[in-house]
Coordinates of C-alpha atoms in Angstrom, one line a residue:
X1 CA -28.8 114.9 -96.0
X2 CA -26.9 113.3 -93.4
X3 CA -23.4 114.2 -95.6
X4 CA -24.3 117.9 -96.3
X5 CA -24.4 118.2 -92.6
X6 CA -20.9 116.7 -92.1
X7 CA -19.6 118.7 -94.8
X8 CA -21.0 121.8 -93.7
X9 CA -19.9 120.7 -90.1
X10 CA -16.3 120.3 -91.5
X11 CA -15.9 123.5 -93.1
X12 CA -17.4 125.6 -90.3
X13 CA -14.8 123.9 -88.1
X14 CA -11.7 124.5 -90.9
X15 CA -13.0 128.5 -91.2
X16 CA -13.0 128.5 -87.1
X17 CA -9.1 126.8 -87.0
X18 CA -8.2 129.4 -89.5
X19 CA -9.3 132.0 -87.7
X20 CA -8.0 131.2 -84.5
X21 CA -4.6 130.6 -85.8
X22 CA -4.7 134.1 -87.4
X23 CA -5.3 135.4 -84.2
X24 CA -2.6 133.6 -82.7
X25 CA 0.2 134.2 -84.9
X26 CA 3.2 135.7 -83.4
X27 CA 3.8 139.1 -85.7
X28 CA 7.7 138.6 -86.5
X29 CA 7.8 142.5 -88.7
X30 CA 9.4 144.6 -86.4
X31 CA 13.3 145.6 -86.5
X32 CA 15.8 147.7 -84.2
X33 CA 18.8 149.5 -86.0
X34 CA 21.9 149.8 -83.3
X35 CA 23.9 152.5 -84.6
X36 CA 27.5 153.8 -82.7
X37 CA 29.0 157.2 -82.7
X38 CA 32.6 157.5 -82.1
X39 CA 33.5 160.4 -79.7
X40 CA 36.8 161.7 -78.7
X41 CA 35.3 163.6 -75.8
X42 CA 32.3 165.7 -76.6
X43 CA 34.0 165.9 -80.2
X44 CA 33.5 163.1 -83.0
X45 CA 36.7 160.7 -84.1
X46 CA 37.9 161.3 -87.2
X47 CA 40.4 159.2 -88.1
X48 CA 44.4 160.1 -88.7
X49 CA 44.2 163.9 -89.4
X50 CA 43.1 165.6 -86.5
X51 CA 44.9 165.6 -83.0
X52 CA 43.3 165.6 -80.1
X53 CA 45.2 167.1 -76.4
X54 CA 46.4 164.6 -73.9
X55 CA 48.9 163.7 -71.0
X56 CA 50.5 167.4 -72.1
X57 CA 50.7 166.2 -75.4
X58 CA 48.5 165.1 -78.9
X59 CA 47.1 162.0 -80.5
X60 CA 45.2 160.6 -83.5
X61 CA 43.4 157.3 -84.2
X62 CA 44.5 155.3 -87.2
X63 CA 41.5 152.8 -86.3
X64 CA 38.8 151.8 -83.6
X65 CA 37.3 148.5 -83.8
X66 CA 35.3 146.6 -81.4
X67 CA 32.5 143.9 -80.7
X68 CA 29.4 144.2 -79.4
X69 CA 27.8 140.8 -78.9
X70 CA 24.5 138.6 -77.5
X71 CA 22.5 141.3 -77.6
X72 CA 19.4 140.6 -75.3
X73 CA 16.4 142.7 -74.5
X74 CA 14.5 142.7 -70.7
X75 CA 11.3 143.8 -69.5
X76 CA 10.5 145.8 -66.4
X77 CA 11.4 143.1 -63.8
X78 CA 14.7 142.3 -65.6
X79 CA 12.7 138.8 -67.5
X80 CA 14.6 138.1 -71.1
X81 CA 12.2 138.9 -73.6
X82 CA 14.6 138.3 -76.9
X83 CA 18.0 137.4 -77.2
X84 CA 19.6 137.3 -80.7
X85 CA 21.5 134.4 -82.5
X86 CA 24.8 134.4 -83.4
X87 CA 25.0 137.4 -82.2
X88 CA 28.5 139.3 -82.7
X89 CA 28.9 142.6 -84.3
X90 CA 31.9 144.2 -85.3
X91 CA 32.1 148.0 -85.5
X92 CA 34.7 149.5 -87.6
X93 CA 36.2 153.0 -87.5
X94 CA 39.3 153.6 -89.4
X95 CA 40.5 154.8 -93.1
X96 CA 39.8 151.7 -95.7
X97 CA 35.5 151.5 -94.5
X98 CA 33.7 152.5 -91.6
X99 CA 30.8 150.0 -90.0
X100 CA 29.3 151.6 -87.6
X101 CA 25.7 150.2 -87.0
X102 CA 24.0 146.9 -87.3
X103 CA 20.4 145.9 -87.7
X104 CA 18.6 143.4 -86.1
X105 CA 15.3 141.8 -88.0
X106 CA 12.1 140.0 -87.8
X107 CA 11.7 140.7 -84.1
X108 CA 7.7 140.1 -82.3
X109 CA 5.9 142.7 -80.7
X110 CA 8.4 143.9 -77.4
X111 CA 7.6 146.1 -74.6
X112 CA 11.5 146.6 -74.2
X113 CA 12.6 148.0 -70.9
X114 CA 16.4 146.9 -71.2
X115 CA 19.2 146.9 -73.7
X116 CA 21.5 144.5 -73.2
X117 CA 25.0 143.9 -74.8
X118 CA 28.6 142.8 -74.1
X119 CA 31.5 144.4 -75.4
X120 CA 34.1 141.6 -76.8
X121 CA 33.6 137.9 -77.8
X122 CA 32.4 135.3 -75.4
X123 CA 34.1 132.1 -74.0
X124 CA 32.7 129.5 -76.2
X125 CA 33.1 131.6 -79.5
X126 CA 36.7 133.0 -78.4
X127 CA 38.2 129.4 -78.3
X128 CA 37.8 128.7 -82.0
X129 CA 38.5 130.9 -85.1
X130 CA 36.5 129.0 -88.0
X131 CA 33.5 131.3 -86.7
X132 CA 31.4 133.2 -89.7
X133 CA 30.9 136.7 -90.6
X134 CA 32.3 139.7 -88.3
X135 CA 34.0 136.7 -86.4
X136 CA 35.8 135.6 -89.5
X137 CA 39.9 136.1 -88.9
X138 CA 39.9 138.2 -92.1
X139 CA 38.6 141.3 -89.9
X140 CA 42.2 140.7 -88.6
X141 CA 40.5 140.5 -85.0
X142 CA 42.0 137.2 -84.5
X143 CA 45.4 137.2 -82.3
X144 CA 47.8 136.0 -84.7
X145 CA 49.7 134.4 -82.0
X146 CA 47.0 132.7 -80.1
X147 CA 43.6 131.4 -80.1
X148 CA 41.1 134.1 -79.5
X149 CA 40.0 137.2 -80.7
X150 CA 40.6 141.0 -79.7
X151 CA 37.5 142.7 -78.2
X152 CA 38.7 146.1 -78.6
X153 CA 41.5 147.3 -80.9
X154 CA 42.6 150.8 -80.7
X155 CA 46.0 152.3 -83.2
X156 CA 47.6 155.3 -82.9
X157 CA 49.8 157.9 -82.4
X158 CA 50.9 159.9 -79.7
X159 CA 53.1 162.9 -79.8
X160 CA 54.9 163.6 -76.3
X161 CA 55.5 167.0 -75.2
X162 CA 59.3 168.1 -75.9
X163 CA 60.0 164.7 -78.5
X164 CA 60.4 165.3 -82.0
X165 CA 58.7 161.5 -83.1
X166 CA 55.6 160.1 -82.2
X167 CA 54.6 157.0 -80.4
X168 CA 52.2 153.9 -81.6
X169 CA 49.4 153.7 -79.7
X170 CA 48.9 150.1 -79.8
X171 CA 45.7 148.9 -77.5
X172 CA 44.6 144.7 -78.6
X173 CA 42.0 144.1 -75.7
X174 CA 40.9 140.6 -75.5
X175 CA 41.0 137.8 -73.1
X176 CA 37.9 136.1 -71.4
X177 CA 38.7 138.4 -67.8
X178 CA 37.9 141.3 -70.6
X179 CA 34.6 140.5 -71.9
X180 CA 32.7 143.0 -70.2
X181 CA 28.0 142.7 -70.1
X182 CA 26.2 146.4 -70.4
X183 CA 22.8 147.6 -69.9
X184 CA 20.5 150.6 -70.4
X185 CA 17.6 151.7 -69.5
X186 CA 14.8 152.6 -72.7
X187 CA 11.3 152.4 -73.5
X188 CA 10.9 151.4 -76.2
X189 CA 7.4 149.6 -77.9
X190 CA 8.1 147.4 -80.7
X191 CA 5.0 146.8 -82.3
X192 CA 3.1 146.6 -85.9
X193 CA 5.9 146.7 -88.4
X194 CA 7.9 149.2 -86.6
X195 CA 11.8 150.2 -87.0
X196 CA 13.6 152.5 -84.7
X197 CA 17.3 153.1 -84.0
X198 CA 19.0 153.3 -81.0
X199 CA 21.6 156.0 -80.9
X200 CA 24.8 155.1 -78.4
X201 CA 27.9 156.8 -78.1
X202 CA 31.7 155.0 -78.0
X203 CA 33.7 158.1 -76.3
X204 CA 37.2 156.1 -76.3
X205 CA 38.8 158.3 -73.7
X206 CA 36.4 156.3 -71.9
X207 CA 39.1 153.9 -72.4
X208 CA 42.0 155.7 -70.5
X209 CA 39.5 157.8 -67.8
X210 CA 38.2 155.6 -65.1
X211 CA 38.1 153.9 -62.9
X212 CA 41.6 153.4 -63.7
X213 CA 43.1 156.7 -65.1
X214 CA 46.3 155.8 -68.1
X215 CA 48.8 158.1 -68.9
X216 CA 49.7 157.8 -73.0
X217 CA 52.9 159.3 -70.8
X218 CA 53.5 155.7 -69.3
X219 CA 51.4 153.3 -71.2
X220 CA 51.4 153.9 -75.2
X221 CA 51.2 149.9 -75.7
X222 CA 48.9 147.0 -74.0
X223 CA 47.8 143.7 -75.7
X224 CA 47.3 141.6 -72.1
X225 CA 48.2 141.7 -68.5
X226 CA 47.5 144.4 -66.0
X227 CA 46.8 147.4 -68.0
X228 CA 44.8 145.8 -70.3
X229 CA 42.3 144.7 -67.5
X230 CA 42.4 148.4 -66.4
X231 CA 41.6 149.5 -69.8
X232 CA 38.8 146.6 -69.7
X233 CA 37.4 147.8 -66.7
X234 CA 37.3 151.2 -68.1
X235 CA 35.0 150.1 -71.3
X236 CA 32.9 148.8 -69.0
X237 CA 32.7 151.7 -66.8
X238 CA 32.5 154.8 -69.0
X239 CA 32.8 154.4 -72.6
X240 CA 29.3 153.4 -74.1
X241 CA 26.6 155.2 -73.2
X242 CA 22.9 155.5 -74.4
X243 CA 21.7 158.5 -76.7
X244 CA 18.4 158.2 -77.4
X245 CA 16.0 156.3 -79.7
X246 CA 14.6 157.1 -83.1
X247 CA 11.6 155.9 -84.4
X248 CA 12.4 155.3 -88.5

């Protein structure tokens, strides 16, 4: 009689455990898509056949690539609720493929208030180049004449008013000084399985506007110093901004 009872006692106590860790179990089924649109303007990029007016003259875009990186999301009083792992994205715009969105997986129930993301590659990453995926030097990201990596590439041409040839545009952004931290404002409820996409826009005259305003006229070519830490603080200022959110 006696070991019924402990048996009996046993397995009320195992169905109890079970039940409680059930309960318990952080839900990891939720998954945000990030997804860029290049803009020219209020127009999209396309790349090397149409010409878009500037500095009394014309340009196209061979290619457009940059990093966004340690994505992190925040709650209403600015508290980190996730922040991804290895954690660099690189989004691609030009003839051969275009890469312009990334998905991140497996995330727990969020009540996000915050994106957060840096544009470029940070300090501890961008002193090595045996890094993995979108950091591998294949994406031709890596400065082949020093260690580090370009956060924002930009190639070109620009046709000058009155000149019969064009001019490379020719814009390798990198350098610790240029890795620049966003935010924006959502509301977003990640919960039960769900998947949404959040919509941003890349406008790249966002690169040449402000605070600092470049003339393709005086600067057609920037890979460090000065210029690029006015283009730099440009990105941070006016080139990305947030579209809305889309539940998939």
């Amino acid at each position: 009689m006696m070991k019924n009872n402990i048996y009996s006692i046993m397995f009320i106590m195992l169905i109890f455990l079970s039940s409680c860790g059930s309960d318990d179990a952080v839900q990891m089924n939720n998954s945000l898509v990030f997804n860029f649109e290049n803009m020219v303007g209020e127009v999209p990029l396309v790349i090397a056949s149409q010409e878009y007016e500037r500095d009394n003259g014309t340009f196209t875009v061979e290619e457009l690539k940059y990093y966004i990186s340690n994505v992190r999301f925040l709650d209403d009083d600015g508290n980190l609720l996730f922040s991804e792992e290895e954690s660099y994205h690189l989004i691609t715009q030009n003839n051969a493929s275009n890469k312009l969105n990334f998905k991140i997986t497996d995330l727990p129930d969020l009540q996000i208030s915050t994106v957060e993301f840096s544009i470029g590659v940070d300090a501890e990453a961008n002193t090595k180049l045996d890094n993995p995926g979108d950091l591998d030097p294949s994406n031709n990201m890596a400065w082949n004449w020093d260690t580090g990596y370009k956060f924002v590439l930009l190639e070109g041409k620009f046709f000058a008013a009155g000149e019969t040839d064009y001019r490379g545009l020719v814009f390798h952004i990198g350098e610790d000084s240029n890795y620049k931290t966003l935010q924006f404002p959502v509301n977003l409820n990640l919960s039960e399985g769900t998947e949404y996409e959040i919509q941003m826009k890349a406008n790249i005259l966002g690169m040449f506007n402000s605070p600092n305003t470049i003339s393709f006229n005086e600067v057609n070519v920037a890979m460090g110093g000065e210029n690029a830490r006015k283009i730099a603080d440009n990105y941070e200022n006016e080139m990305f901004s947030f579209i809305q959110i889309v539940n998939k």
